[in-house]
Amino acid sequence: MNSWKEGMKAGVFQPQFHGREHVNINRWMKALQKNEGKVRTLFDYNSTFSGVGDYSFMESYDWDNPSEIENHKIIIADGLRLFKEIFGFESKSFIAPCYNWDSKLEAFLADQNIEWIQGLRSQLQPTGTFDNYQLKKHSFGQKNNGVKYNIRNCFFEPSMLPSKNWVDSCLAQIQSAFLFSKPAVICSHRINFIGFINEKNRDRGLKDLDQLLQQVLKKWPDVKFISTDQLSNYIK
């Protein structure tokens, strides 16, 4: 935690709320009770993977029955309480695990002082069946139920496809965003910058990130780098 706070103070990153846990508790508990696949074996290795159907139960706010939404609200409220307790400030944004949430949560999120919902161009609206979602299109800055949508329109994921030139690809997406007078909101995951399993993964990710930032500064010298919670200072 000291390292995290040091990184925050240095402006390396700014935490925002992703959820209390990145797991669908209801589905995971049911799978454990039924002993589906290898879920019990892998539980002993601190993993939620089952080897059957569900993507490690990572879609925290998906549901089998809409009545589960009320419990999701309780979980989110508790998570936001923990966030403030740990970091010392409230999160202004929320990014649903796996881009999957029910629109009925949005007014509740607004009541919890959430101003932005991060996501892709399409929200994965639950239907009651895993991996069968209603796609709901959103645009950047669009307001709904008291919150605004922050759309990720640029992607930098070197670890996902190592053979791809992610620097050039992301630069093209940034240019496209600027041409349409939109912020360039870059989607990038921690896996690109860690080397716990393979140090080459971290080395490549950090090298590409350095190249990307240098190219951005060269092409747009007046660019401003801001965190998600700072968006409200620019967009009302």
mmCIF file of C-alpha atoms in Angstrom:
data_model
loop_
_atom_site.group_PDB
_atom_site.id
_atom_site.type_symbol
_atom_site.label_atom_id
_atom_site.label_comp_id
_atom_site.label_asym_id
_atom_site.label_seq_id
_atom_site.Cartn_x
_atom_site.Cartn_y
_atom_site.Cartn_z
ATOM 1 C CA MET A 1 0.000 0.000 0.000
ATOM 2 C CA ASN A 2 2.907 2.365 0.665
ATOM 3 C CA SER A 3 4.098 1.770 -2.901
ATOM 4 C CA TRP A 4 0.603 2.470 -4.208
ATOM 5 C CA LYS A 5 0.410 5.733 -2.282
ATOM 6 C CA GLU A 6 3.862 6.693 -3.525
ATOM 7 C CA GLY A 7 2.706 6.056 -7.111
ATOM 8 C CA MET A 8 -0.435 8.124 -6.556
ATOM 9 C CA LYS A 9 1.578 11.007 -5.105
ATOM 10 C CA ALA A 10 3.948 10.895 -8.084
ATOM 11 C CA GLY A 11 1.019 10.982 -10.495
ATOM 12 C CA VAL A 12 1.786 7.548 -11.956
ATOM 13 C CA PHE A 13 -1.795 6.386 -11.483
ATOM 14 C CA GLN A 14 -5.049 7.416 -9.835
ATOM 15 C CA PRO A 15 -7.265 4.613 -8.448
ATOM 16 C CA GLN A 16 -10.953 4.489 -9.300
ATOM 17 C CA PHE A 17 -13.647 1.982 -8.343
ATOM 18 C CA HIS A 18 -13.816 -1.325 -10.231
ATOM 19 C CA GLY A 19 -15.836 -3.302 -7.687
ATOM 20 C CA ARG A 20 -15.520 -4.853 -4.280
ATOM 21 C CA GLU A 21 -14.427 -8.114 -5.925
ATOM 22 C CA HIS A 22 -13.961 -9.221 -9.535
ATOM 23 C CA VAL A 23 -16.142 -12.299 -9.129
ATOM 24 C CA ASN A 24 -19.834 -13.122 -9.375
ATOM 25 C CA ILE A 25 -20.360 -14.403 -5.848
ATOM 26 C CA ASN A 26 -23.738 -15.999 -6.504
ATOM 27 C CA ARG A 27 -22.571 -18.097 -9.466
ATOM 28 C CA TRP A 28 -19.261 -19.021 -7.899
ATOM 29 C CA MET A 29 -20.926 -20.225 -4.684
ATOM 30 C CA LYS A 30 -23.407 -22.320 -6.659
ATOM 31 C CA ALA A 31 -20.587 -23.902 -8.673
ATOM 32 C CA LEU A 32 -18.637 -24.675 -5.497
ATOM 33 C CA GLN A 33 -21.702 -26.252 -3.893
ATOM 34 C CA LYS A 34 -22.327 -28.408 -6.972
ATOM 35 C CA ASN A 35 -18.604 -29.124 -7.375
ATOM 36 C CA GLU A 36 -18.759 -28.280 -11.071
ATOM 37 C CA GLY A 37 -15.701 -29.064 -13.175
ATOM 38 C CA LYS A 38 -12.489 -28.420 -11.266
ATOM 39 C CA VAL A 39 -13.813 -25.470 -9.283
ATOM 40 C CA ARG A 40 -13.220 -27.092 -5.869
ATOM 41 C CA THR A 41 -9.717 -28.261 -6.768
ATOM 42 C CA LEU A 42 -8.726 -24.835 -8.073
ATOM 43 C CA PHE A 43 -10.314 -23.137 -5.062
ATOM 44 C CA ASP A 44 -7.431 -24.593 -3.040
ATOM 45 C CA TYR A 45 -5.066 -22.731 -5.355
ATOM 46 C CA ASN A 46 -6.854 -19.403 -4.722
ATOM 47 C CA SER A 47 -8.458 -19.448 -8.157
ATOM 48 C CA THR A 48 -12.063 -18.992 -9.279
ATOM 49 C CA PHE A 49 -11.473 -20.917 -12.526
ATOM 50 C CA SER A 50 -13.751 -23.913 -13.037
ATOM 51 C CA GLY A 51 -12.917 -25.145 -16.525
ATOM 52 C CA VAL A 52 -16.638 -25.176 -17.316
ATOM 53 C CA GLY A 53 -18.440 -22.477 -19.307
ATOM 54 C CA ASP A 54 -18.125 -19.405 -17.127
ATOM 55 C CA TYR A 55 -15.141 -17.100 -17.580
ATOM 56 C CA SER A 56 -13.794 -17.610 -14.025
ATOM 57 C CA PHE A 57 -17.048 -15.994 -12.758
ATOM 58 C CA MET A 58 -15.458 -12.582 -13.367
ATOM 59 C CA GLU A 59 -18.634 -10.738 -14.460
ATOM 60 C CA SER A 60 -19.513 -9.491 -10.957
ATOM 61 C CA TYR A 61 -22.821 -7.794 -11.837
ATOM 62 C CA ASP A 62 -24.315 -10.291 -14.251
ATOM 63 C CA TRP A 63 -27.422 -12.044 -12.934
ATOM 64 C CA ASP A 64 -29.492 -15.199 -13.328
ATOM 65 C CA ASN A 65 -32.517 -13.442 -11.860
ATOM 66 C CA PRO A 66 -33.096 -9.650 -11.795
ATOM 67 C CA SER A 67 -33.781 -9.873 -8.052
ATOM 68 C CA GLU A 68 -29.976 -10.128 -7.643
ATOM 69 C CA ILE A 69 -29.633 -6.453 -8.603
ATOM 70 C CA GLU A 70 -30.567 -5.385 -5.070
ATOM 71 C CA ASN A 71 -27.696 -7.433 -3.673
ATOM 72 C CA HIS A 72 -25.384 -5.893 -6.256
ATOM 73 C CA LYS A 73 -26.289 -2.481 -4.850
ATOM 74 C CA ILE A 74 -25.327 -3.636 -1.351
ATOM 75 C CA ILE A 75 -22.006 -4.994 -2.642
ATOM 76 C CA ILE A 76 -21.226 -1.807 -4.573
ATOM 77 C CA ALA A 77 -22.057 0.435 -1.612
ATOM 78 C CA ASP A 78 -19.780 -1.642 0.603
ATOM 79 C CA GLY A 79 -17.040 -1.530 -2.021
ATOM 80 C CA LEU A 80 -17.270 2.244 -2.303
ATOM 81 C CA ARG A 81 -17.076 2.509 1.478
ATOM 82 C CA LEU A 82 -13.918 0.387 1.480
ATOM 83 C CA PHE A 83 -12.457 2.426 -1.391
ATOM 84 C CA LYS A 84 -12.809 5.670 0.561
ATOM 85 C CA GLU A 85 -11.524 4.039 3.731
ATOM 86 C CA ILE A 86 -8.412 2.714 1.945
ATOM 87 C CA PHE A 87 -7.549 5.610 -0.368
ATOM 88 C CA GLY A 88 -8.939 8.546 1.605
ATOM 89 C CA PHE A 89 -11.209 9.926 -1.137
ATOM 90 C CA GLU A 90 -14.374 8.967 -3.015
ATOM 91 C CA SER A 91 -14.214 7.441 -6.463
ATOM 92 C CA LYS A 92 -15.878 9.577 -9.116
ATOM 93 C CA SER A 93 -16.108 6.743 -11.631
ATOM 94 C CA PHE A 94 -17.116 3.105 -11.868
ATOM 95 C CA ILE A 95 -15.955 0.461 -14.338
ATOM 96 C CA ALA A 96 -18.021 -2.713 -14.228
ATOM 97 C CA PRO A 97 -16.040 -5.960 -14.443
ATOM 98 C CA CYS A 98 -16.210 -7.355 -17.999
ATOM 99 C CA TYR A 99 -18.217 -4.245 -19.075
ATOM 100 C CA ASN A 100 -21.295 -6.033 -17.784
ATOM 101 C CA TRP A 101 -23.915 -4.245 -15.677
ATOM 102 C CA ASP A 102 -27.656 -3.682 -15.484
ATOM 103 C CA SER A 103 -28.886 -0.176 -16.303
ATOM 104 C CA LYS A 104 -30.994 -0.296 -13.141
ATOM 105 C CA LEU A 105 -27.751 0.198 -11.207
ATOM 106 C CA GLU A 106 -27.045 3.587 -12.765
ATOM 107 C CA ALA A 107 -29.369 5.783 -10.692
ATOM 108 C CA PHE A 108 -28.035 4.031 -7.596
ATOM 109 C CA LEU A 109 -24.459 4.750 -8.693
ATOM 110 C CA ALA A 110 -25.378 8.418 -9.147
ATOM 111 C CA ASP A 111 -26.746 8.451 -5.590
ATOM 112 C CA GLN A 112 -23.344 7.128 -4.476
ATOM 113 C CA ASN A 113 -21.669 10.198 -6.048
ATOM 114 C CA ILE A 114 -20.444 8.313 -9.116
ATOM 115 C CA GLU A 115 -20.227 10.762 -12.031
ATOM 116 C CA TRP A 116 -18.793 8.551 -14.787
ATOM 117 C CA ILE A 117 -19.302 4.970 -15.907
ATOM 118 C CA GLN A 118 -16.303 3.690 -17.811
ATOM 119 C CA GLY A 119 -16.915 1.191 -20.590
ATOM 120 C CA LEU A 120 -16.744 0.317 -24.256
ATOM 121 C CA ARG A 121 -19.070 1.549 -26.978
ATOM 122 C CA SER A 122 -21.539 -1.191 -26.018
ATOM 123 C CA GLN A 123 -22.720 -2.041 -22.521
ATOM 124 C CA LEU A 124 -23.335 -5.750 -21.889
ATOM 125 C CA GLN A 125 -26.805 -5.690 -20.347
ATOM 126 C CA PRO A 126 -27.615 -8.941 -18.470
ATOM 127 C CA THR A 127 -30.429 -11.136 -19.773
ATOM 128 C CA GLY A 128 -30.303 -13.963 -17.227
ATOM 129 C CA THR A 129 -27.960 -16.161 -19.251
ATOM 130 C CA PHE A 130 -24.180 -16.030 -19.075
ATOM 131 C CA ASP A 131 -22.526 -14.736 -22.255
ATOM 132 C CA ASN A 132 -25.876 -13.818 -23.812
ATOM 133 C CA TYR A 133 -26.211 -10.077 -23.418
ATOM 134 C CA GLN A 134 -28.219 -7.200 -24.792
ATOM 135 C CA LEU A 135 -25.857 -4.673 -26.371
ATOM 136 C CA LYS A 136 -26.630 -1.080 -25.392
ATOM 137 C CA LYS A 137 -24.757 1.547 -27.391
ATOM 138 C CA HIS A 138 -23.316 4.598 -25.631
ATOM 139 C CA SER A 139 -21.385 7.653 -26.750
ATOM 140 C CA PHE A 140 -18.779 9.644 -24.856
ATOM 141 C CA GLY A 141 -20.309 12.183 -22.487
ATOM 142 C CA GLN A 142 -23.837 10.826 -22.958
ATOM 143 C CA LYS A 143 -25.901 11.315 -19.805
ATOM 144 C CA ASN A 144 -28.328 8.744 -18.438
ATOM 145 C CA ASN A 145 -29.841 8.136 -15.010
ATOM 146 C CA GLY A 146 -27.649 10.826 -13.459
ATOM 147 C CA VAL A 147 -24.302 9.509 -14.750
ATOM 148 C CA LYS A 148 -22.171 10.100 -17.866
ATOM 149 C CA TYR A 149 -20.502 7.459 -20.016
ATOM 150 C CA ASN A 150 -16.738 7.475 -20.500
ATOM 151 C CA ILE A 151 -16.054 5.392 -23.608
ATOM 152 C CA ARG A 152 -12.702 3.671 -24.117
ATOM 153 C CA ASN A 153 -11.827 4.419 -27.727
ATOM 154 C CA CYS A 154 -8.126 3.498 -27.860
ATOM 155 C CA PHE A 155 -6.528 0.157 -27.010
ATOM 156 C CA PHE A 156 -3.022 -0.685 -25.855
ATOM 157 C CA GLU A 157 -2.713 -4.365 -24.908
ATOM 158 C CA PRO A 158 0.735 -5.684 -25.972
ATOM 159 C CA SER A 159 0.404 -8.870 -23.920
ATOM 160 C CA MET A 160 -2.816 -9.879 -25.707
ATOM 161 C CA LEU A 161 -1.267 -10.134 -29.177
ATOM 162 C CA PRO A 162 2.535 -9.776 -29.049
ATOM 163 C CA SER A 163 2.926 -9.873 -32.841
ATOM 164 C CA LYS A 164 0.841 -6.706 -33.288
ATOM 165 C CA ASN A 165 2.333 -3.201 -33.494
ATOM 166 C CA TRP A 166 0.362 -1.721 -30.599
ATOM 167 C CA VAL A 167 2.174 1.619 -30.641
ATOM 168 C CA ASP A 168 1.155 2.465 -34.214
ATOM 169 C CA SER A 169 -2.331 1.041 -33.723
ATOM 170 C CA CYS A 170 -2.989 3.079 -30.575
ATOM 171 C CA LEU A 171 -1.541 6.240 -32.160
ATOM 172 C CA ALA A 172 -3.986 5.882 -35.062
ATOM 173 C CA GLN A 173 -6.891 5.528 -32.632
ATOM 174 C CA ILE A 174 -5.739 8.557 -30.651
ATOM 175 C CA GLN A 175 -5.580 10.601 -33.852
ATOM 176 C CA SER A 176 -9.087 9.467 -34.786
ATOM 177 C CA ALA A 177 -10.421 10.506 -31.361
ATOM 178 C CA PHE A 178 -8.836 13.947 -31.639
ATOM 179 C CA LEU A 179 -10.171 14.438 -35.162
ATOM 180 C CA PHE A 180 -13.679 13.976 -33.750
ATOM 181 C CA SER A 181 -12.900 16.357 -30.849
ATOM 182 C CA LYS A 182 -13.070 13.533 -28.289
ATOM 183 C CA PRO A 183 -10.645 12.636 -25.518
ATOM 184 C CA ALA A 184 -8.424 9.664 -26.275
ATOM 185 C CA VAL A 185 -9.431 7.197 -23.564
ATOM 186 C CA ILE A 186 -6.864 4.404 -23.590
ATOM 187 C CA CYS A 187 -7.776 0.911 -22.444
ATOM 188 C CA SER A 188 -4.778 -0.951 -21.024
ATOM 189 C CA HIS A 189 -4.560 -3.646 -18.363
ATOM 190 C CA ARG A 190 -2.054 -4.355 -15.605
ATOM 191 C CA ILE A 191 -1.049 -7.621 -17.275
ATOM 192 C CA ASN A 192 0.879 -5.579 -19.859
ATOM 193 C CA PHE A 193 3.269 -4.188 -17.266
ATOM 194 C CA ILE A 194 4.002 -7.032 -14.835
ATOM 195 C CA GLY A 195 6.586 -9.789 -15.119
ATOM 196 C CA PHE A 196 5.732 -12.119 -12.258
ATOM 197 C CA ILE A 197 5.353 -15.094 -14.627
ATOM 198 C CA ASN A 198 7.435 -13.848 -17.542
ATOM 199 C CA GLU A 199 9.705 -10.803 -17.219
ATOM 200 C CA LYS A 200 9.772 -10.376 -21.013
ATOM 201 C CA ASN A 201 6.076 -9.517 -20.868
ATOM 202 C CA ARG A 202 6.762 -6.592 -18.531
ATOM 203 C CA ASP A 203 9.863 -5.454 -20.405
ATOM 204 C CA ARG A 204 8.032 -5.390 -23.742
ATOM 205 C CA GLY A 205 4.959 -3.664 -22.288
ATOM 206 C CA LEU A 206 6.936 -0.901 -20.576
ATOM 207 C CA LYS A 207 9.137 -0.376 -23.638
ATOM 208 C CA ASP A 208 6.094 -0.044 -25.910
ATOM 209 C CA LEU A 209 4.398 2.289 -23.430
ATOM 210 C CA ASP A 210 7.459 4.522 -23.373
ATOM 211 C CA GLN A 211 7.467 4.633 -27.169
ATOM 212 C CA LEU A 212 3.760 5.419 -27.252
ATOM 213 C CA LEU A 213 4.086 8.320 -24.816
ATOM 214 C CA GLN A 214 7.080 9.739 -26.673
ATOM 215 C CA GLN A 215 5.221 9.588 -29.985
ATOM 216 C CA VAL A 216 2.129 11.226 -28.465
ATOM 217 C CA LEU A 217 4.208 14.096 -27.073
ATOM 218 C CA LYS A 218 5.998 14.503 -30.386
ATOM 219 C CA LYS A 219 2.816 14.543 -32.471
ATOM 220 C CA TRP A 220 0.682 16.562 -30.031
ATOM 221 C CA PRO A 221 3.087 18.592 -27.835
ATOM 222 C CA ASP A 222 0.201 20.418 -26.109
ATOM 223 C CA VAL A 223 -1.539 17.187 -25.080
ATOM 224 C CA LYS A 224 -2.887 16.947 -21.532
ATOM 225 C CA PHE A 225 -2.741 13.686 -19.583
ATOM 226 C CA ILE A 226 -5.586 13.412 -17.078
ATOM 227 C CA SER A 227 -7.143 10.687 -14.955
ATOM 228 C CA THR A 228 -10.760 9.616 -15.278
ATOM 229 C CA ASP A 229 -11.890 11.501 -12.191
ATOM 230 C CA GLN A 230 -10.446 14.739 -13.626
ATOM 231 C CA LEU A 231 -12.784 14.575 -16.634
ATOM 232 C CA SER A 232 -15.442 16.452 -14.681
ATOM 233 C CA ASN A 233 -13.131 19.468 -14.602
ATOM 234 C CA TYR A 234 -13.333 19.623 -18.408
ATOM 235 C CA ILE A 235 -16.712 18.106 -19.323
ATOM 236 C CA LYS A 236 -19.909 19.002 -17.484
#
